[in-house]
XYZ file of C-alpha atoms in Angstrom:
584
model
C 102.300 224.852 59.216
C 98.942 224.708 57.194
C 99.431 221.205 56.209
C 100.269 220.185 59.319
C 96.804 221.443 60.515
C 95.373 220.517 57.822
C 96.365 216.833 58.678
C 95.480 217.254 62.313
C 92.172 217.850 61.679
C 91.649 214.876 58.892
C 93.291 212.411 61.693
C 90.755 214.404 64.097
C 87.462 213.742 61.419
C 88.529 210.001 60.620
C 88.421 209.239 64.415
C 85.032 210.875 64.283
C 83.901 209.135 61.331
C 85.097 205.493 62.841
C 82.896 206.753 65.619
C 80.083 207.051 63.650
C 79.588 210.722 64.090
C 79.971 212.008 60.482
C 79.576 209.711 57.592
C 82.495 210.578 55.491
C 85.817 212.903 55.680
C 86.464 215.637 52.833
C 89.206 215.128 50.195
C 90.386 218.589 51.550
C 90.055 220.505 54.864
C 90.481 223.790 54.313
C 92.704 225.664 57.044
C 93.295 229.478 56.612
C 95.823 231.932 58.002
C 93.711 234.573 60.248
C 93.283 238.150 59.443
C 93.166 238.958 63.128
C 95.165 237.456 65.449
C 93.096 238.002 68.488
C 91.425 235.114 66.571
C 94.601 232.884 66.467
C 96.705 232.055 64.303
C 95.038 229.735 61.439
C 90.849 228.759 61.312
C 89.187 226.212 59.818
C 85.204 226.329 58.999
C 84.893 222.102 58.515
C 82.810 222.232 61.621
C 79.713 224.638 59.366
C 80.315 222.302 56.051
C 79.749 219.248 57.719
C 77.066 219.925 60.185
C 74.062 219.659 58.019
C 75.058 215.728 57.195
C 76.234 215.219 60.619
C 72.970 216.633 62.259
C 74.300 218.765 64.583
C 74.858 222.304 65.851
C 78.137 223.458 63.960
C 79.510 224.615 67.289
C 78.731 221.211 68.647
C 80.635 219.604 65.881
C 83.396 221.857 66.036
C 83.838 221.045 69.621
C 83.902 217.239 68.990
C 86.510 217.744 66.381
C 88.782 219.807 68.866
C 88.431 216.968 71.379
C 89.916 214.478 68.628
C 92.787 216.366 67.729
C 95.605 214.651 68.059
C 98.340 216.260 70.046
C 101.014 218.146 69.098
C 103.999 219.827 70.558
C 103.295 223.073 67.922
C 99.561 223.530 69.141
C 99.031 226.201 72.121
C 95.594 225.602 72.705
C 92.069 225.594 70.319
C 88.919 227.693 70.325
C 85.607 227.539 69.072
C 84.662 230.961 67.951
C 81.465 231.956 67.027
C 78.843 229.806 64.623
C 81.412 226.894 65.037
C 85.141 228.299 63.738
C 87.956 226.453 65.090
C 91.136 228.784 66.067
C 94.342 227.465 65.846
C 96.731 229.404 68.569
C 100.727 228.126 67.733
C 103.312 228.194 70.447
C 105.936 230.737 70.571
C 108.625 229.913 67.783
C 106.325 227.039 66.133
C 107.071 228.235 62.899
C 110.923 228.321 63.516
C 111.504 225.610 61.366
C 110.694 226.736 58.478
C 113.637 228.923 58.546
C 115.748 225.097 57.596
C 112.572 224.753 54.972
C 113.872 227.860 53.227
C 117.449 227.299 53.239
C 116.979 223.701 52.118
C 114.475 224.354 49.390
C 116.565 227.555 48.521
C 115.333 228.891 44.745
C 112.255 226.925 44.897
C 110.815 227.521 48.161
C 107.029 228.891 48.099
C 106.567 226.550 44.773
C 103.647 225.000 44.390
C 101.725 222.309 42.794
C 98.158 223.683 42.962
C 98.006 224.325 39.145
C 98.918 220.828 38.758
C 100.762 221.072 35.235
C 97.642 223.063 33.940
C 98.813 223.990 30.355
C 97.833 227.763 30.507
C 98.846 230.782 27.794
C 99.533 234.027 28.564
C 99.264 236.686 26.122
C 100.151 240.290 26.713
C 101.373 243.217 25.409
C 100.775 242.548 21.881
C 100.912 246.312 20.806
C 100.948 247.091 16.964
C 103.769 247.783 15.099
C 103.414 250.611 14.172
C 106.297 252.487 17.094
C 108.158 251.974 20.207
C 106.666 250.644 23.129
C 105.393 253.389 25.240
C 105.319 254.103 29.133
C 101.132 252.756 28.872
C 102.571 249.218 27.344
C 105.239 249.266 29.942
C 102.350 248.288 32.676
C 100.960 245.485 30.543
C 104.126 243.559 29.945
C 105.646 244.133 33.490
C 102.590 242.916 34.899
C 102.022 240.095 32.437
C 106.001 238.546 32.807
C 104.835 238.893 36.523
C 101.617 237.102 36.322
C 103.623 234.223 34.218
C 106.124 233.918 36.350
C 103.228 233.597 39.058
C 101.455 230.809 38.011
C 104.802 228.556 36.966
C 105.825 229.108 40.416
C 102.206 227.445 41.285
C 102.467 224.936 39.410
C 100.984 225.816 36.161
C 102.708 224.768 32.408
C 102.820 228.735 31.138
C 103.605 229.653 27.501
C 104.193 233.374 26.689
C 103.217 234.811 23.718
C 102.974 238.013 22.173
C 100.391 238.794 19.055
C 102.004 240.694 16.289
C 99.307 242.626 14.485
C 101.597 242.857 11.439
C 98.287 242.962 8.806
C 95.350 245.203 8.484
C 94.820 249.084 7.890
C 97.349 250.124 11.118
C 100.255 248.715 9.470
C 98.975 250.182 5.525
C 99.489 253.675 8.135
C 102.866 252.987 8.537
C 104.345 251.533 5.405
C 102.881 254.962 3.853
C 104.313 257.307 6.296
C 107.526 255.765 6.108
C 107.532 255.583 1.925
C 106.652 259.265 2.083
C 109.755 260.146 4.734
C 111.882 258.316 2.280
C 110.187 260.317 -0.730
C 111.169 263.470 1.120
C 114.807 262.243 1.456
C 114.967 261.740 -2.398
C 113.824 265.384 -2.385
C 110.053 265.080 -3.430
C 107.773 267.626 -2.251
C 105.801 265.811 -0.242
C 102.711 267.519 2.094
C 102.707 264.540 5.420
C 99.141 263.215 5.728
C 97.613 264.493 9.087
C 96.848 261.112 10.600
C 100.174 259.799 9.222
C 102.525 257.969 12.108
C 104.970 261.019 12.632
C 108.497 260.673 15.260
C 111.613 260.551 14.897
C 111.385 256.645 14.435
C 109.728 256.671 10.900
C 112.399 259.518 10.288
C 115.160 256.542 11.576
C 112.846 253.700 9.601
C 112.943 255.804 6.530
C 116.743 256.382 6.028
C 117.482 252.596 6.473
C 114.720 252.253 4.114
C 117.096 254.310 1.582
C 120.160 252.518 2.406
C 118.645 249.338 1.606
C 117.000 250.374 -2.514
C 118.177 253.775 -2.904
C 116.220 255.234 -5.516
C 114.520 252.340 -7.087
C 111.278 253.222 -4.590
C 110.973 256.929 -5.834
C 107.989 257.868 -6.946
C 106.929 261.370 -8.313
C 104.579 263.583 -5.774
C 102.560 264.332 -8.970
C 102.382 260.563 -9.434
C 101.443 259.915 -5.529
C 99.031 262.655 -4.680
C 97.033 263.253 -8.288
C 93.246 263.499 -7.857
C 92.971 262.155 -4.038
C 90.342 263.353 -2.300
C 91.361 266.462 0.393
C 93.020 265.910 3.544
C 91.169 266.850 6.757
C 93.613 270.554 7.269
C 91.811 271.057 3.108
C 88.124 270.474 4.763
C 87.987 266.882 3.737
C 88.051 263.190 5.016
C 91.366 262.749 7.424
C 90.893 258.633 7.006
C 89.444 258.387 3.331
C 92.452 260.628 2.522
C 95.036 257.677 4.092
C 92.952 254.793 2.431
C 93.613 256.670 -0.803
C 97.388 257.268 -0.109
C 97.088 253.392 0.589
C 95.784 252.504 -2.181
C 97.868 254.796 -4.773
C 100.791 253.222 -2.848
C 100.151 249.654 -3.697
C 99.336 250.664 -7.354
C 102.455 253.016 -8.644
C 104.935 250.158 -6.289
C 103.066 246.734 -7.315
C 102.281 243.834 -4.595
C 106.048 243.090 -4.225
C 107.756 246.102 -3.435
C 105.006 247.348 -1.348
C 105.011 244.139 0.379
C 108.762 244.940 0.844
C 107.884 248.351 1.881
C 105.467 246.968 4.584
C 107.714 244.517 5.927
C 110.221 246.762 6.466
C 108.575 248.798 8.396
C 106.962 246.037 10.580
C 110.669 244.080 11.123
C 111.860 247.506 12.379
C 109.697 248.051 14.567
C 109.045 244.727 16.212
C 112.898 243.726 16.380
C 112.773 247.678 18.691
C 110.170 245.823 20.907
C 112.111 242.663 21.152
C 115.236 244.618 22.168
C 113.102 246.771 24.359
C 111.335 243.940 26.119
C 114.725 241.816 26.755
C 116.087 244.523 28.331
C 113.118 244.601 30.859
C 113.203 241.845 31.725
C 110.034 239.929 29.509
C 110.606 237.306 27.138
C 108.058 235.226 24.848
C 107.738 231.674 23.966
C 106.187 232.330 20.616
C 105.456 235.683 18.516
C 101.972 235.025 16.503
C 101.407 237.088 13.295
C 98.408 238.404 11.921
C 99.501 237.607 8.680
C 100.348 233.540 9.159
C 96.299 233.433 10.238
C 95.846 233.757 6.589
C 98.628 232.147 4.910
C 97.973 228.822 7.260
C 94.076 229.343 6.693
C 93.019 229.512 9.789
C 91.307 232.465 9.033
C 89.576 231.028 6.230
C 88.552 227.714 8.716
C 86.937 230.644 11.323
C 85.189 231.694 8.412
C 84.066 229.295 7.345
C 82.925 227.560 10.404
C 80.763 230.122 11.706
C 79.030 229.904 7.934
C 78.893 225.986 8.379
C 76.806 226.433 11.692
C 74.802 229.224 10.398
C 76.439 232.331 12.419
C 76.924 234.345 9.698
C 74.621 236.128 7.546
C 74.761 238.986 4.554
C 73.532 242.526 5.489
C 74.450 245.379 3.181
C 76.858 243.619 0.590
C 78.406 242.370 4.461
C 79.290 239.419 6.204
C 77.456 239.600 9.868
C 78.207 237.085 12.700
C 75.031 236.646 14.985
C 76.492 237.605 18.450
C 73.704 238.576 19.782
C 72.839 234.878 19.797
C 75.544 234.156 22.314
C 75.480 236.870 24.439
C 77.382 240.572 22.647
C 75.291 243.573 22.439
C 74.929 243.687 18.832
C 76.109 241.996 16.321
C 79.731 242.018 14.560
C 81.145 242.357 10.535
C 83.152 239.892 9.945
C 83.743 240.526 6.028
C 83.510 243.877 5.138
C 81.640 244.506 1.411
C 84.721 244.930 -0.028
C 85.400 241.176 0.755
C 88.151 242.532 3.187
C 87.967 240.125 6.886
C 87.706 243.194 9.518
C 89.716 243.136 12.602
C 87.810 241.095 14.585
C 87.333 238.526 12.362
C 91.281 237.621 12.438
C 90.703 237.728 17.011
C 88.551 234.945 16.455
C 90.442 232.922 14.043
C 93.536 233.363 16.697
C 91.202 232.243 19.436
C 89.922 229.536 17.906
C 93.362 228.462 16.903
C 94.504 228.825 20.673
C 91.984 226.437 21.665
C 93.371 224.566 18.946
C 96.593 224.274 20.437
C 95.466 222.002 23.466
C 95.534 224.718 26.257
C 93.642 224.354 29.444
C 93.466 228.150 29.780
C 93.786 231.261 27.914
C 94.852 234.658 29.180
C 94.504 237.310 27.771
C 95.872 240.650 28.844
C 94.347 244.001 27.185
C 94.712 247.214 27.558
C 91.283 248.831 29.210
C 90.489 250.219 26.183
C 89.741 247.146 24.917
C 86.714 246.155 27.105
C 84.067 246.409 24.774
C 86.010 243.768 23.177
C 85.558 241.041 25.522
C 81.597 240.174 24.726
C 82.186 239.757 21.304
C 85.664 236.873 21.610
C 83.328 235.025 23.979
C 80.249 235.204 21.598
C 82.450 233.865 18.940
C 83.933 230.864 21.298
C 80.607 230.265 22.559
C 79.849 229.744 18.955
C 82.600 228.022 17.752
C 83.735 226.344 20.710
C 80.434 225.571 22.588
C 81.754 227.633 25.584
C 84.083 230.032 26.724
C 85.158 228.768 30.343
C 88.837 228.685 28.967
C 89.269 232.278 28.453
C 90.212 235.024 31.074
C 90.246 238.065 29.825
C 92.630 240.809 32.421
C 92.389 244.380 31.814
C 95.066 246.967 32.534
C 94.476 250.246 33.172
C 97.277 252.533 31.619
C 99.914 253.948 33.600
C 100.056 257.918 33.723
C 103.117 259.128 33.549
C 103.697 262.912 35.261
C 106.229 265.436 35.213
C 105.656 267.696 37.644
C 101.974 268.427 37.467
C 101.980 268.315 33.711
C 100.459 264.655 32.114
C 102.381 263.592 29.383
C 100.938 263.008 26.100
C 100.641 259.205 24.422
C 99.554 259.820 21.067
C 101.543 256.938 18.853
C 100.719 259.064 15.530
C 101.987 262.497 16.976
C 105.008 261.250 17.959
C 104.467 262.672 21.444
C 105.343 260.085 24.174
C 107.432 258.940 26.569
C 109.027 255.522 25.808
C 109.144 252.623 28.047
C 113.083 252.755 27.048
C 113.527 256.616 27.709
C 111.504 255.611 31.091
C 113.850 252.224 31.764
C 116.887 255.049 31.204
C 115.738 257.296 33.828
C 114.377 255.200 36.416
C 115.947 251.995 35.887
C 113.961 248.394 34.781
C 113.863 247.765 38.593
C 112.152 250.682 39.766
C 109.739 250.552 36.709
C 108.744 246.874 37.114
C 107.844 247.058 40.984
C 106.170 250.420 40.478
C 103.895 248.724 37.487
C 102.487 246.116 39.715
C 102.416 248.095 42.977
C 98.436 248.080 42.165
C 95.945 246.074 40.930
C 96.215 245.704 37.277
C 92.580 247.848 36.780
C 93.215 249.957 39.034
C 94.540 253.850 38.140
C 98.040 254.376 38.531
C 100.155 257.341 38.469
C 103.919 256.531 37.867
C 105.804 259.113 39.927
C 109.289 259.605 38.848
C 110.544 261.689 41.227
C 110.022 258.497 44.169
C 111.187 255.843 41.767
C 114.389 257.870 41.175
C 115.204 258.194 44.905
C 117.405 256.167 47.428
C 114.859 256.591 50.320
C 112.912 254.432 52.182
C 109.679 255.935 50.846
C 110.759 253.902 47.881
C 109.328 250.842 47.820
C 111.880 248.889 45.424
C 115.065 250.796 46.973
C 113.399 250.116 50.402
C 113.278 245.964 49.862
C 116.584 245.269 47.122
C 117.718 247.198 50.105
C 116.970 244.893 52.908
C 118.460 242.319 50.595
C 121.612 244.404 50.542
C 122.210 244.870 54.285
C 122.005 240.977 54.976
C 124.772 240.489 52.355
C 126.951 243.523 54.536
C 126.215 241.248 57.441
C 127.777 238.416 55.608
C 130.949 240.380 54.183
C 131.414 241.036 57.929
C 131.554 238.359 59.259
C 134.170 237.153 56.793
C 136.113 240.274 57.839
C 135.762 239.285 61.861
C 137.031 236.000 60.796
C 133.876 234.111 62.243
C 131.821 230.982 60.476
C 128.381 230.332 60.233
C 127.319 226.970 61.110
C 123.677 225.614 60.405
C 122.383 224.957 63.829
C 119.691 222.270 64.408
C 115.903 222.821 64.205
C 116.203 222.653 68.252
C 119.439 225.155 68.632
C 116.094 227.607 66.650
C 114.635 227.797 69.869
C 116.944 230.812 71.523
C 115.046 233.128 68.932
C 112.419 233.538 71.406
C 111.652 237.505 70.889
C 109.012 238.366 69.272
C 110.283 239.945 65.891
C 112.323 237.304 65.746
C 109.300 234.909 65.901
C 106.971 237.079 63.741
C 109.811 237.035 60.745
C 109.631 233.114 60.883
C 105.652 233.496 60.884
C 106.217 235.722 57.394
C 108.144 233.506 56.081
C 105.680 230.856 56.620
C 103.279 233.069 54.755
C 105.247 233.481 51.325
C 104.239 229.579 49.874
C 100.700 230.414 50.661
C 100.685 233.361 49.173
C 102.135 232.143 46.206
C 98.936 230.291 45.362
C 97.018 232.934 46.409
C 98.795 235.331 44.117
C 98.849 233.170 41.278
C 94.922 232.170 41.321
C 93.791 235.389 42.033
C 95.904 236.966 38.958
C 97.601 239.658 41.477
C 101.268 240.123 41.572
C 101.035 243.047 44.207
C 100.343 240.464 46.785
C 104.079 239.744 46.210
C 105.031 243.100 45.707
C 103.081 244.025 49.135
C 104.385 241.266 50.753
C 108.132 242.387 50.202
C 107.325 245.769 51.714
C 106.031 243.932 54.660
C 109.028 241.598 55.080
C 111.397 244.556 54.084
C 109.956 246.702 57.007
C 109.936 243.965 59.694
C 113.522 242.767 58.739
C 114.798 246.293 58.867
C 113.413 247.022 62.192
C 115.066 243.953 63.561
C 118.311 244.863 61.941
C 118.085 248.051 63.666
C 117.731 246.767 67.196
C 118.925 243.542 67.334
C 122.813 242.427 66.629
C 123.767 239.541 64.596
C 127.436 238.797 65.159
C 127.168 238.254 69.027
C 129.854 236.594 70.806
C 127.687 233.602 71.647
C 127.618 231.070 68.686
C 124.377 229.716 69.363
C 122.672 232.669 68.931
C 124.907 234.088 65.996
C 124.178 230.653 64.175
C 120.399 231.242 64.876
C 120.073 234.677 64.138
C 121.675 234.091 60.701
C 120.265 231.520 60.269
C 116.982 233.698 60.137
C 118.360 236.215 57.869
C 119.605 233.954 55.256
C 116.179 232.505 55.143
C 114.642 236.111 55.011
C 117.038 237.132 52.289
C 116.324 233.756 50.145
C 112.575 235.023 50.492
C 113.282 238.737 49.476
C 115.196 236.976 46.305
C 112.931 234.720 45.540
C 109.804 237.167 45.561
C 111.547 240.260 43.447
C 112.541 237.303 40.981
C 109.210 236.586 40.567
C 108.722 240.443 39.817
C 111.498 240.613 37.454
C 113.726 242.276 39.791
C 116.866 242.184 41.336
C 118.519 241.755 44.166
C 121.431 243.213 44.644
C 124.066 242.320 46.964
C 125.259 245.795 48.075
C 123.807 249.528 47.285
């Protein structure tokens, strides 16, 4: 229906413009759906953007441009409202035929072409190594495959991709605290570092570990702990005691076993995620290491480009990048005196190398933890790049995760946390992935098990998959009555003249608009809103209203609108990464 209006009122403006009244028409008139209805049913504001080159009154203008509207059988009547709006009031059942719009377009109705084969790359997740996904990374991917899923259905060319963080100090943790569980299992004495990964995982990582070189990794505890400085339960230094353990690690197993060590404990892990994440529903185009930013050189090329432009200078045996030139708070290490690259150095050798790549946009989807992060990747672009217009940066707050009133620890190291798989397992991947993006990604959100576990209509997943449910009973029955459903004309649509019957149509009108909306605003729980909406107006029509009547016009029609509604319902939760079953 908006292009429609949208059309009227260009044939309306190039009558006026023939007439001499305004000079030229817009490329695009913009037509919105009202908030309030008291103010019709769609606006448009062309009246106030033109009236300054037209020299008139907006309200004057707007009334001209009502007067050359074209006729049309859809149109109820036209107001000007206030400064100079123009409110579009539709006949009764206008929007019926969109209800043949959804059943022809089927899968791909509400796609768009806004993003106009943008090449755009979407990021997320991208959690280290180092254990299972937990309950807090379960948000990020479930509303990143969401937000993907989004903008292809607008248009956009998406790639996926998920950063594996398989190098730096994290992943030195791990391969220690696993080479230690497997020195326990060979019956050293071993005392566990206190800032060592812990969990029944490294336990699990450790004992395939000894399947795969039995003994040949063994090391005395003499050999391993002799002369390092004391742990932080001794008094002493809980991270200068792990950098030691690090260190005597790579010295009594040499570069290649320790490399072996390392990967081990990285593969592990990461082919866990992969599992984890296929089973949820979220798949990647590409997972980027760490590591191949230094064997391609890219790393090196960062480097040495912010040198080449004079970005970098030495500070305490250190490498510094001037940030503060392009806009961080203070500025960043970027080789540490040790001639080590620090963390953020490798972010903006994989920035610069996604710019590289040719994409339009970048996305990039962080935990909130990681704001103060987001100054310093744009100083770096700025710098490298010349500007950092490419990058959005979305932050996601953490879900919390209760059982009764008692929060539930997410300490990685301790061990103590829920997984997103022990939470899949109890609640299902349907429940979980509608519940994620029920908010805003930065806003708070409290996961509450008990409601995602029920079969109420205080549900919101159950409450929609089960609207989709109780069209396909309607369906099965009227197989069982021995009735057909015939496809009536656009005109036979016109004996769904109540009013839920027309407001359904009017929502279903809604869903390709929001689909843009959705997808350029970065918010998936306009879709998942939207379903709750549908859900409730479909199920208080089902309630009051039946379907296999004896007359076949109106059977035909009435069907007609609930296959369209259920196309929508399936179409929406697929964009959530849910499904839609056909009976509950």
């Amino acid at each position: 229906m908006r292009p429609l209006l949208q059309s009227l009122v260009a044939d309306a403006l190039a009558r006026l413009q023939r007439e001499g009244v305004i000079a030229a028409v817009p490329a695009e008139v913009h037509v919105e759906r009202t908030r309030d209805k008291g103010h019709g049913d769609f606006a448009t504001n062309v009246a106030l953007t033109l009236a300054k080159a037209a020299r008139s009154a907006p309200r004057a203008l707007a009334e001209r441009i009502a007067a050359a509207l074209p006729e049309n059988p859809a149109l109820a009547r036209v107001e000007i409202a206030g400064p100079g709006f123009i409110n579009f009031f539709l006949r009764p059942g206008a929007q019926l035929g969109v209800l043949l719009d959804v059943l022809a377009a089927g899968e791909a109705y509400g796609r768009s072409t806004v993003g106009a084969g943008q090449r755009v790359q979407v990021e997320f997740v991208s959690a280290n190594p180092t254990g299972p996904l937990h309950v807090g990374h379960g948000r990020g991917a479930a509303y990143g495959s969401s937000l993907a899923n989004l903008l292809a259905a607008a248009g956009f060319d998406v790639e996926r991709e998920y950063y594996v963080n398989d190098a730096g100090r994290q992943m030195d943790i791990l391969a220690v605290s696993v080479w230690l569980r497997y020195l326990q299992f060979q019956g050293e004495d071993i005392a566990f570092p206190s800032g060592g990964y812990r969990g029944d995982y490294v336990n699990a990582i450790a004992t395939d570990f000894e399947r795969a070189v039995a003994d040949t990794f063994r090391r005395s505890a003499q050999a391993v702990f002799d002369d390092l400085p004391a742990d932080a339960p001794a008094g002493g230094d809980a991270d200068k005691y792990l950098d030691a353990l690090i260190t005597r690690a790579r010295i009594l197993l040499g570069a290649v076993d320790y490399g072996r060590l390392h990967r081990h404990g990285c593969d592990t892990i990461l082919a866990d995620i992969d599992d984890d994440l296929t089973a949820f529903g979220v798949s990647f185009d590409r997972w980027y290491r760490e590591s191949s930013l230094v064997d391609s050189g890219a790393l090196d090329r960062a480097i040495q480009t912010l040198r080449a432009g004079d970005h970098l200078y030495l500070k305490d045996g250190a490498w510094w990048f001037r940030a503060t030139a392009f806009g961080d708070r203070q500025d960043r290490v970027v080789i540490r005196e040790n001639g080590e690259p620090t963390y953020f150095a490798s972010d903006v050798a994989y920035h610069l190398d996604k710019l590289e790549r040719g994409y339009d946009r970048i996305i990039d989807i962080w935990g909130a933890d990681h704001h103060g992060y987001i100054d310093r990747i744009r100083a770096s672009l700025r710098a490298l790049h010349g500007a950092d217009d490419a990058l959005t940066v979305l932050l996601v707050q953490f879900a919390v995760l209760y059982r009764g009133l008692e929060k539930v620890s997410m300490s990685t190291r301790s061990g103590e946390f829920v997984t997103l798989r022990a939470l899949r397992d109890e609640v299902g991947s349907d429940a979980a992935r509608f519940f994620y993006v029920l908010r805003k990604c930065d806003q708070h959100l409290d996961f509450d098990l008990e409601l995602a576990r029920s079969n109420s209509n205080d549900n919101p997943v159950y409450y929609v998959q089960y609207a989709h449910a109780r069209i396909g009973a309607v369906l099965r029955q009227l197989a069982e009555r021995g009735l057909k459903y015939e496809q009536p004309t656009a005109d036979a649509l016109a004996v769904l003249a109540e009013h839920p019957e027309t407001e359904l149509a009017t929502a279903l009108a809604r869903y390709p608009e929001l689909i843009e909306s959705a997808a350029l605003a970065h918010e998936p729980h306009q879709i998942a809103y939207y379903l709750r909406e549908l859900a409730g107006q479909f199920h208080a029509y089902y309630n009051n209203h039946p379907f296999l009547v004896d007359d076949a016009a109106l059977r035909n029609a009435r069907l007609t609108l609930v296959l369209a509604v259920r196309q929508v319902l399936r179409n929406g939760l697929r964009l959530l990464g849910v499904s839609a079953p056909e009976q509950m």
